[in-house]
Amino acid sequence: MNRRQAYEAAQRRRSLTVAALSTGGVLAGLILLVPLAPGWPAVKASFFDATVFAETFPTLLQAFLIDVMIFAWSVPLILALGLAIALARGARAPALFPLRIFGAVYVDVFRGVPVVLTIYLIGFGVPGLGLSRPWNSPYIWGTVALVLTYSAYVAEVLRSGIESVHASQRNAAICLGLSEGDTLRYVILPQAIRRVVPANMNMLVALQKDVALLSFIGPVEILRQAGIYKSLLANFTPYVVAAVIFLLVTVPATRYADYLLNRDRNARS
Amino acid sequence: MPEAKLVLQGVKKSFGENPVLCGIDLSIARGDMICLIGASGSGKSTLLRCINQLEPIDEGTILLDGQDISEPGIDLAPVRRRIGIVFQSYNLFPHMSALDNVVLAPRRVLHEASEALHARAAALFDRFGLAPHMAKYPDQLSGGQQQRVAVIRALAMQPEIMLFDEITAALDPELVGEVLNLLRQLRGEGMTMLLATHEMGFAREVADRVCFMDGGVIVEEGPPKEIFAAPKHVRTQAFLGAVLR
């Protein structure tokens, strides 16, 4: 070990020690202080009841599969519609001007309305037109609401990716005689999509959580099932169970998205 | 007198209020190699970009085999197919291997069958000493190799004339030679070429004619021997005096 390495190792040991002490202090404070609060026994009984936790966990996990299912069929629809909207917004030909306007309005509207409102309006509004089974299913219209909202976000992300591809790439393709369509398909989009994968990963994590909002219009997925248990058992622990189940999925997914983002940033610097 | 491949008559181009080309007349015979020299900003690059219509011209005509290709509104894709251009910054597609860079346009535009096309592309790589690098991605190649792949990519479209826009200007000095050798080889094969270049030694050695540009016009034009040994125009003398020292 040379002099610099010895110095850096000492520095590392020092910061590790400080970090460990400070983390330990905060944890100890929480563990000792929170139970001193006057309402703690009541909160503990209604939010952290081990028996209720064990009892409701299997059913809630089952109900979570509905969330996963809705998520799984929404994603391809969102990506396809998002791409279509991004392309519509980038259309340059004068004949396609209405398409461009439509893209802009679409993005403005669905990014501007809270997801839960879109879900209410579409989830209750459209079946209210008197559609017969199975076309009045909240699964269908809830999915539509999620797809509309999230494709607006994905479209914006994709558009920023398309615009980040340098003009010289387009020029090079055009000079080779490639058509506009082929230039987009073979030269611009592959580069653009690669660049926005991490940003879209974050979008998907948000979507996974927002699927729970469909509980407001009917499907007995995890959040609604937890609500049912809450009423049945007069205990809030099922909500904590639901939160834990979400975290089991979203934390690894978020970490993976961050990893992709960092790798991308390092590769470009 | 061999027939003229490319003829420029009174070509003018401005960017907004700023005139860049102020009446260019130039005639290039089949198999000619013409070098454009001149300071940065003299209009060399713009002239090349105007020839393949990457920039539309304001006035004048550009004739390719007697056909006016500068007429506003004509379909440019078939014209650009016949004119290859290579830029200073290579502009390879970074998400494709060298081979895929080369075969993309022939496959999509000329609709060549995959097997014959791959054989033809492999032959091109082989001809310019890049066969070992065919499967590599641009970021795995040196600047000189990338630039040679860019030339091969343009050649794969079987252009009738090649334009080179200062293609060695972004290269490390030790890599310039391999690209210039490729140009020598192309000249030996009879390709019609128009180069904007700062490589005076190269221009002097291989060009059929040298055009000195300044202020958006061709100030002086002639065989390299005359231009380099006895420039007539005072601006040519000043420029060559500065760059040759």
XYZ file of C-alpha atoms in Angstrom:
514
model
C 0.000 0.000 0.000
C 1.477 3.359 -0.969
C 1.064 6.579 0.971
C -2.023 7.784 -0.866
C -3.796 4.423 -0.581
C -3.060 4.322 3.171
C -4.518 7.811 3.542
C -7.631 6.946 1.533
C -8.177 3.712 3.528
C -7.987 5.671 6.805
C -10.469 8.201 5.420
C -12.825 5.415 4.385
C -12.650 3.774 7.825
C -13.343 7.115 9.456
C -16.430 7.905 7.365
C -17.794 4.374 7.820
C -17.480 4.716 11.584
C -19.202 8.103 11.604
C -22.023 6.820 9.369
C -22.563 3.730 11.536
C -22.634 5.750 14.763
C -25.050 8.319 13.387
C -27.398 5.680 11.913
C -27.328 3.701 15.173
C -28.114 6.837 17.161
C -31.148 7.721 15.034
C -32.495 4.143 15.112
C -32.058 3.899 18.883
C -33.827 7.235 19.295
C -36.792 6.041 17.211
C -37.060 2.704 18.983
C -36.837 4.289 22.415
C -38.836 7.463 21.813
C -41.780 6.399 19.638
C -43.145 3.894 22.238
C -43.094 6.736 24.757
C -45.794 8.563 22.788
C -49.135 8.426 24.607
C -51.005 6.824 21.680
C -48.380 4.179 20.877
C -50.142 1.134 22.403
C -53.312 1.914 20.407
C -51.378 2.493 17.132
C -49.401 -0.670 17.694
C -52.547 -2.686 18.218
C -54.383 -1.346 15.161
C -51.469 -1.099 12.659
C -48.936 -3.729 13.671
C -51.002 -6.689 14.840
C -48.908 -9.785 14.097
C -51.878 -12.187 14.063
C -53.817 -10.042 11.599
C -50.648 -9.689 9.500
C -50.200 -13.455 9.246
C -53.894 -14.042 8.668
C -54.388 -11.537 5.820
C -51.040 -11.822 4.057
C -51.867 -14.825 1.788
C -55.177 -13.388 0.536
C -53.670 -9.954 -0.015
C -50.773 -11.469 -1.948
C -53.388 -13.255 -4.074
C -55.230 -9.963 -4.611
C -51.950 -8.336 -5.605
C -51.817 -10.699 -8.585
C -54.752 -8.735 -10.013
C -52.625 -5.573 -9.821
C -49.788 -7.399 -11.525
C -52.149 -8.652 -14.214
C -53.573 -5.190 -14.957
C -50.018 -3.821 -14.964
C -48.866 -6.546 -17.347
C -51.488 -5.915 -20.007
C -51.303 -2.131 -19.642
C -47.567 -1.866 -20.317
C -47.509 -2.952 -23.986
C -50.561 -0.774 -24.693
C -48.915 2.224 -23.010
C -45.649 1.781 -24.882
C -47.397 1.378 -28.248
C -49.727 4.346 -27.761
C -46.917 6.449 -26.262
C -44.772 5.806 -29.336
C -47.660 6.644 -31.655
C -48.330 9.925 -29.830
C -44.623 10.832 -29.789
C -44.446 10.250 -33.557
C -47.648 12.224 -34.102
C -46.161 15.165 -32.219
C -43.037 15.013 -34.364
C -44.881 14.801 -37.706
C -43.648 17.527 -40.024
C -45.665 17.139 -43.209
C -48.322 19.861 -43.526
C -51.019 17.239 -44.222
C -50.268 15.715 -40.820
C -50.711 18.992 -38.962
C -54.027 17.874 -37.359
C -52.206 14.823 -36.019
C -49.608 17.080 -34.465
C -52.232 19.256 -32.805
C -54.021 16.150 -31.579
C -50.780 14.842 -30.046
C -50.136 18.117 -28.248
C -53.684 18.380 -26.873
C -53.652 14.734 -25.823
C -50.426 15.127 -23.885
C -51.593 18.351 -22.249
C -54.935 16.907 -21.189
C -53.811 13.583 -19.790
C -50.744 14.956 -18.051
C -52.838 17.772 -16.636
C -55.588 15.706 -15.008
C -54.903 13.706 -11.809
C -54.836 9.978 -12.604
C -57.543 9.260 -10.070
C -59.896 11.731 -11.767
C -59.320 10.166 -15.178
C -60.059 6.780 -13.627
C -63.288 8.054 -12.069
C -64.475 9.862 -15.184
C -63.758 7.019 -17.581
C -64.397 4.172 -15.154
C -67.847 5.407 -14.163
C -68.658 7.578 -17.171
C -68.215 5.200 -20.086
C -70.059 2.183 -18.597
C -72.772 4.713 -17.697
C -73.550 4.958 -21.421
C -75.471 1.738 -20.965
C -72.929 -0.747 -22.232
C -73.812 -4.366 -21.652
C -71.580 -7.017 -20.103
C -68.690 -7.584 -20.571
C -68.151 -4.129 -22.082
C -68.992 -2.322 -18.857
C -66.185 -4.062 -16.965
C -64.164 -1.778 -14.684
C -61.105 -3.788 -15.734
C -61.486 -2.546 -19.297
C -62.231 1.098 -18.527
C -59.784 1.274 -15.658
C -57.097 -0.028 -17.983
C -58.126 2.532 -20.599
C -57.758 5.329 -18.043
C -54.275 4.145 -17.010
C -53.185 3.700 -20.620
C -54.403 7.194 -21.580
C -52.579 8.849 -18.681
C -49.344 6.935 -18.822
C -49.008 6.974 -22.597
C -49.053 10.783 -22.405
C -46.022 10.684 -20.085
C -44.245 7.992 -22.079
C -44.842 10.011 -25.268
C -43.083 13.024 -23.763
C -40.152 10.914 -22.610
C -39.832 9.313 -26.042
C -40.044 12.656 -27.776
C -37.183 14.007 -25.681
C -35.235 10.888 -26.678
C -35.954 11.427 -30.362
C -34.867 15.046 -30.113
C -31.650 14.065 -28.340
C -30.405 12.180 -31.423
C -28.064 14.585 -33.187
C -29.178 16.090 -36.497
C -26.016 14.761 -38.153
C -27.413 11.229 -37.801
C -30.511 12.197 -39.763
C -28.350 13.965 -42.348
C -26.105 10.938 -42.759
C -29.148 8.706 -43.318
C -30.764 11.083 -45.796
C -27.519 11.459 -47.726
C -27.452 7.687 -48.188
C -30.848 8.007 -49.865
C -32.878 6.506 -47.006
C -36.500 7.645 -46.880
C -37.843 9.651 -43.920
C -39.624 6.566 -42.631
C -36.586 4.316 -42.853
C -34.433 7.011 -41.253
C -36.793 7.115 -38.302
C -37.169 3.363 -38.038
C -33.572 2.242 -38.478
C -31.497 5.230 -37.383
C -33.354 7.601 -35.047
C -35.741 5.415 -33.015
C -33.292 2.655 -32.017
C -30.968 5.284 -30.546
C -33.796 7.327 -28.986
C -35.509 4.363 -27.333
C -32.244 3.090 -25.869
C -31.621 6.460 -24.269
C -35.013 6.677 -22.560
C -35.185 3.138 -21.157
C -34.176 4.247 -17.627
C -36.676 7.124 -17.571
C -39.420 4.805 -18.734
C -38.481 2.264 -16.058
C -39.300 4.916 -13.455
C -42.593 5.486 -15.223
C -43.417 1.794 -14.925
C -42.688 1.787 -11.202
C -45.157 4.662 -10.795
C -47.693 2.759 -12.904
C -47.386 -0.341 -10.723
C -48.439 1.759 -7.743
C -51.200 3.616 -9.566
C -52.863 0.358 -10.591
C -54.144 0.297 -6.984
C -56.263 3.356 -7.816
C -58.550 1.095 -9.854
C -59.865 -0.132 -6.496
C -62.043 3.002 -6.533
C -64.070 1.766 -9.483
C -64.548 -1.873 -8.551
C -61.867 -4.522 -8.998
C -61.120 -6.303 -5.726
C -57.391 -5.917 -5.995
C -55.002 -5.544 -3.099
C -56.008 -2.081 -1.860
C -59.739 -2.886 -1.934
C -59.154 -6.295 -0.346
C -57.188 -4.589 2.419
C -60.111 -2.185 2.886
C -62.491 -5.123 3.193
C -60.283 -6.699 5.866
C -60.027 -3.382 7.652
C -63.816 -3.215 8.020
C -64.087 -6.893 8.844
C -61.353 -6.990 11.486
C -61.606 -3.373 12.655
C -57.817 -3.188 12.212
C -55.500 -1.237 9.914
C -52.766 -3.867 9.712
C -53.979 -5.107 6.278
C -52.968 -1.711 4.831
C -49.471 -2.183 6.228
C -49.412 -5.645 4.657
C -50.411 -4.098 1.317
C -47.661 -1.488 1.649
C -45.084 -4.198 2.390
C -46.169 -6.219 -0.663
C -45.880 -3.131 -2.893
C -42.432 -2.364 -1.530
C -41.270 -5.916 -2.244
C -41.876 -5.193 -5.928
C -41.233 -1.476 -6.310
C -37.975 -1.187 -4.338
C -36.027 -3.660 -6.496
C -37.586 -2.147 -9.637
C -36.627 1.395 -8.601
C -33.090 0.302 -7.735
C -32.797 -1.354 -11.118
C -34.011 1.814 -12.859
C -31.461 3.877 -10.913
C -28.756 1.412 -11.853
C -29.672 1.770 -15.526
C -29.704 5.570 -15.247
C -26.279 5.662 -13.613
C -24.795 3.239 -16.090
C -26.173 5.362 -18.912
C -24.765 8.544 -17.387
C -21.345 6.969 -16.861
C -21.292 5.616 -20.390
C -21.958 9.058 -21.819
C -19.532 11.057 -19.700
C -12.265 16.835 -73.473
C -14.061 14.184 -71.378
C -17.759 14.754 -70.797
C -18.653 16.815 -67.700
C -20.088 14.760 -64.854
C -21.092 17.641 -62.656
C -21.518 21.279 -63.654
C -22.246 24.191 -61.330
C -23.419 27.466 -62.863
C -23.716 30.663 -60.853
C -24.568 28.866 -57.613
C -25.550 31.256 -54.826
C -26.505 30.539 -51.246
C -27.097 32.733 -48.190
C -27.940 31.860 -44.624
C -30.339 34.667 -43.741
C -28.537 37.929 -44.507
C -25.191 36.215 -44.640
C -24.046 35.301 -48.188
C -21.952 32.113 -48.161
C -21.723 31.235 -51.842
C -21.654 34.201 -54.215
C -21.751 32.697 -57.682
C -19.834 29.442 -58.060
C -18.996 28.064 -61.521
C -17.315 24.695 -61.610
C -17.143 21.788 -64.004
C -16.000 18.308 -63.019
C -15.203 15.705 -65.652
C -15.781 11.990 -65.132
C -12.881 10.538 -63.147
C -11.623 13.950 -62.052
C -10.347 14.615 -58.579
C -10.874 18.223 -57.592
C -9.632 19.689 -54.314
C -11.267 22.730 -52.747
C -8.888 24.647 -50.530
C -9.374 27.813 -48.548
C -9.733 29.151 -45.044
C -12.478 27.999 -42.701
C -15.683 29.860 -43.547
C -14.764 30.318 -47.198
C -17.751 28.213 -48.278
C -16.127 24.841 -49.087
C -18.389 22.759 -46.835
C -21.496 24.666 -47.825
C -20.676 24.083 -51.487
C -20.477 20.324 -50.923
C -23.691 20.300 -48.894
C -25.419 22.245 -51.647
C -24.344 19.785 -54.324
C -26.248 16.913 -52.737
C -29.043 19.329 -51.766
C -28.618 18.983 -48.034
C -28.844 22.774 -48.299
C -31.105 24.100 -51.054
C -29.416 26.721 -53.235
C -30.889 30.180 -53.831
C -29.728 30.841 -57.392
C -27.967 29.028 -60.209
C -28.086 25.447 -61.434
C -26.375 22.174 -60.602
C -26.271 19.660 -63.445
C -25.521 15.988 -62.874
C -25.002 14.306 -66.243
C -26.830 17.257 -67.742
C -29.883 16.867 -65.482
C -30.767 19.870 -63.355
C -30.801 18.504 -59.806
C -31.188 21.902 -58.139
C -34.704 22.476 -59.419
C -36.929 23.144 -56.405
C -39.438 20.434 -55.664
C -37.821 17.479 -57.439
C -37.567 14.149 -55.607
C -34.120 14.261 -54.043
C -33.767 10.667 -52.840
C -32.832 9.259 -56.304
C -30.356 12.117 -56.785
C -28.688 11.607 -53.417
C -28.269 7.923 -54.187
C -25.952 8.893 -57.047
C -23.880 11.290 -54.949
C -21.922 9.911 -52.006
C -20.866 12.274 -49.237
C -18.579 11.745 -46.252
C -18.374 14.220 -43.396
C -15.636 15.349 -41.063
C -17.410 13.757 -38.082
C -17.935 10.263 -39.667
C -21.597 10.102 -38.498
C -21.640 6.319 -38.371
C -24.775 4.891 -36.763
C -23.504 3.988 -33.277
C -26.065 1.235 -32.616
C -25.051 -0.851 -35.634
C -21.957 -2.860 -36.454
C -19.695 -1.551 -39.210
C -21.182 -4.100 -41.584
C -24.772 -3.109 -40.738
C -23.870 0.539 -41.260
C -22.704 -0.347 -44.752
C -25.571 -2.639 -45.813
C -28.504 -0.626 -44.406
C -28.991 1.760 -47.317
C -28.396 -0.765 -50.135
C -30.840 -3.131 -48.452
C -33.579 -0.551 -47.852
C -33.089 1.710 -50.863
C -31.703 -0.550 -53.594
C -33.561 -3.627 -52.268
C -30.546 -5.846 -52.785
C -30.857 -9.463 -51.718
C -29.150 -10.118 -48.434
C -26.616 -12.737 -49.545
C -25.304 -10.912 -52.580
C -25.250 -7.676 -50.605
C -23.243 -9.149 -47.748
C -20.754 -10.592 -50.191
C -20.437 -7.227 -51.902
C -20.011 -5.411 -48.572
C -17.415 -7.933 -47.406
C -15.524 -7.371 -50.642
C -15.556 -3.605 -49.993
C -14.219 -4.056 -46.454
C -11.563 -6.362 -47.837
C -10.597 -3.952 -50.589
C -9.896 -1.191 -48.082
C -8.174 -3.410 -45.521
C -10.992 -3.373 -42.955
C -12.138 -6.989 -43.210
C -11.117 -7.771 -39.585
C -13.292 -4.937 -38.282
C -16.550 -5.696 -40.066
C -18.397 -6.979 -36.996
C -17.192 -4.218 -34.652
C -19.272 -1.300 -33.440
C -18.179 2.280 -34.174
C -17.007 2.898 -30.602
C -14.639 -0.066 -30.919
C -12.909 1.482 -33.941
C -10.273 4.197 -34.150
C -11.166 7.503 -35.779
C -9.345 6.530 -38.946
C -11.138 3.191 -39.118
C -14.505 4.845 -38.490
C -13.869 7.326 -41.256
C -12.905 4.545 -43.661
C -16.093 2.671 -42.758
C -18.012 5.892 -43.485
C -16.398 5.999 -46.940
C -17.250 2.337 -47.535
C -20.827 3.021 -46.431
C -21.109 5.749 -49.054
C -19.424 3.590 -51.708
C -21.821 0.702 -51.061
C -24.559 2.783 -52.694
C -22.413 2.723 -55.858
C -22.407 6.497 -56.265
C -21.271 8.133 -59.488
C -19.473 10.911 -57.665
C -18.086 11.253 -54.149
C -17.928 14.390 -52.033
C -15.541 14.556 -49.073
C -15.948 17.304 -46.500
C -12.615 17.683 -44.684
C -12.706 14.026 -43.776
C -9.296 14.036 -42.127
C -9.773 17.232 -40.119
C -11.032 15.493 -36.960
C -8.391 12.735 -37.010
C -5.242 12.375 -34.948
C -2.250 13.095 -37.195
C -1.050 9.477 -37.221
C -4.421 8.319 -38.537
C -4.674 10.778 -41.423
C -2.449 8.670 -43.654
C -4.730 5.621 -43.765
C -7.681 7.722 -44.885
C -5.644 9.561 -47.520
C -4.395 6.198 -48.819
C -7.988 5.122 -49.272
C -8.618 8.262 -51.328
C -5.545 7.522 -53.448
C -6.868 4.029 -54.034
C -10.263 5.417 -55.064
C -8.627 7.832 -57.444
C -6.717 4.944 -58.961
C -10.038 3.207 -59.563
C -11.338 6.208 -61.502
C -13.927 7.572 -59.040
C -15.055 11.147 -59.682
C -14.276 13.077 -56.498
C -14.634 16.521 -55.016
C -12.773 17.168 -51.760
C -12.736 20.031 -49.339
C -9.394 19.630 -47.612
C -6.699 21.239 -45.530
C -4.146 18.596 -46.563
C -2.150 20.744 -48.972
C 0.521 18.120 -49.573
C -2.132 15.605 -50.522
C -3.946 18.061 -52.793
C -0.708 18.886 -54.531
C 0.130 15.223 -55.039
C -3.141 13.765 -56.303
C -5.563 16.481 -57.423
C -6.283 17.002 -61.105
C -7.276 20.528 -60.286
C -7.227 22.706 -57.190
C -9.790 25.424 -56.526
C -8.972 28.124 -54.024
C -12.111 29.517 -52.390
C -12.404 32.752 -50.482
C -15.431 34.842 -49.565
C -17.874 32.503 -51.282
C -16.252 32.483 -54.709
C -13.623 30.391 -56.453
C -10.800 32.893 -56.621
C -8.366 30.782 -58.564
C -8.457 27.360 -60.157
C -5.890 25.249 -61.993
C -3.560 22.270 -61.893
C -1.923 21.896 -58.461
C 1.508 22.579 -59.888
C 0.459 26.042 -61.022
C -1.611 26.904 -57.969
C 0.986 25.845 -55.431
C 4.109 26.928 -57.315
C 2.902 30.146 -58.875
C -0.440 31.398 -57.525
C -1.602 34.337 -59.600
C -4.091 35.915 -57.272
C -2.922 37.913 -54.333
C -5.449 36.245 -51.949
C -4.254 32.789 -53.026
C -0.689 33.859 -52.381
C -1.605 35.114 -48.933
C -3.469 31.919 -48.017
C -0.793 29.560 -49.292
C 1.875 31.711 -47.690
C 0.106 31.294 -44.370
C -0.574 27.546 -44.541
C 2.623 26.361 -46.229
C 5.027 28.714 -44.432
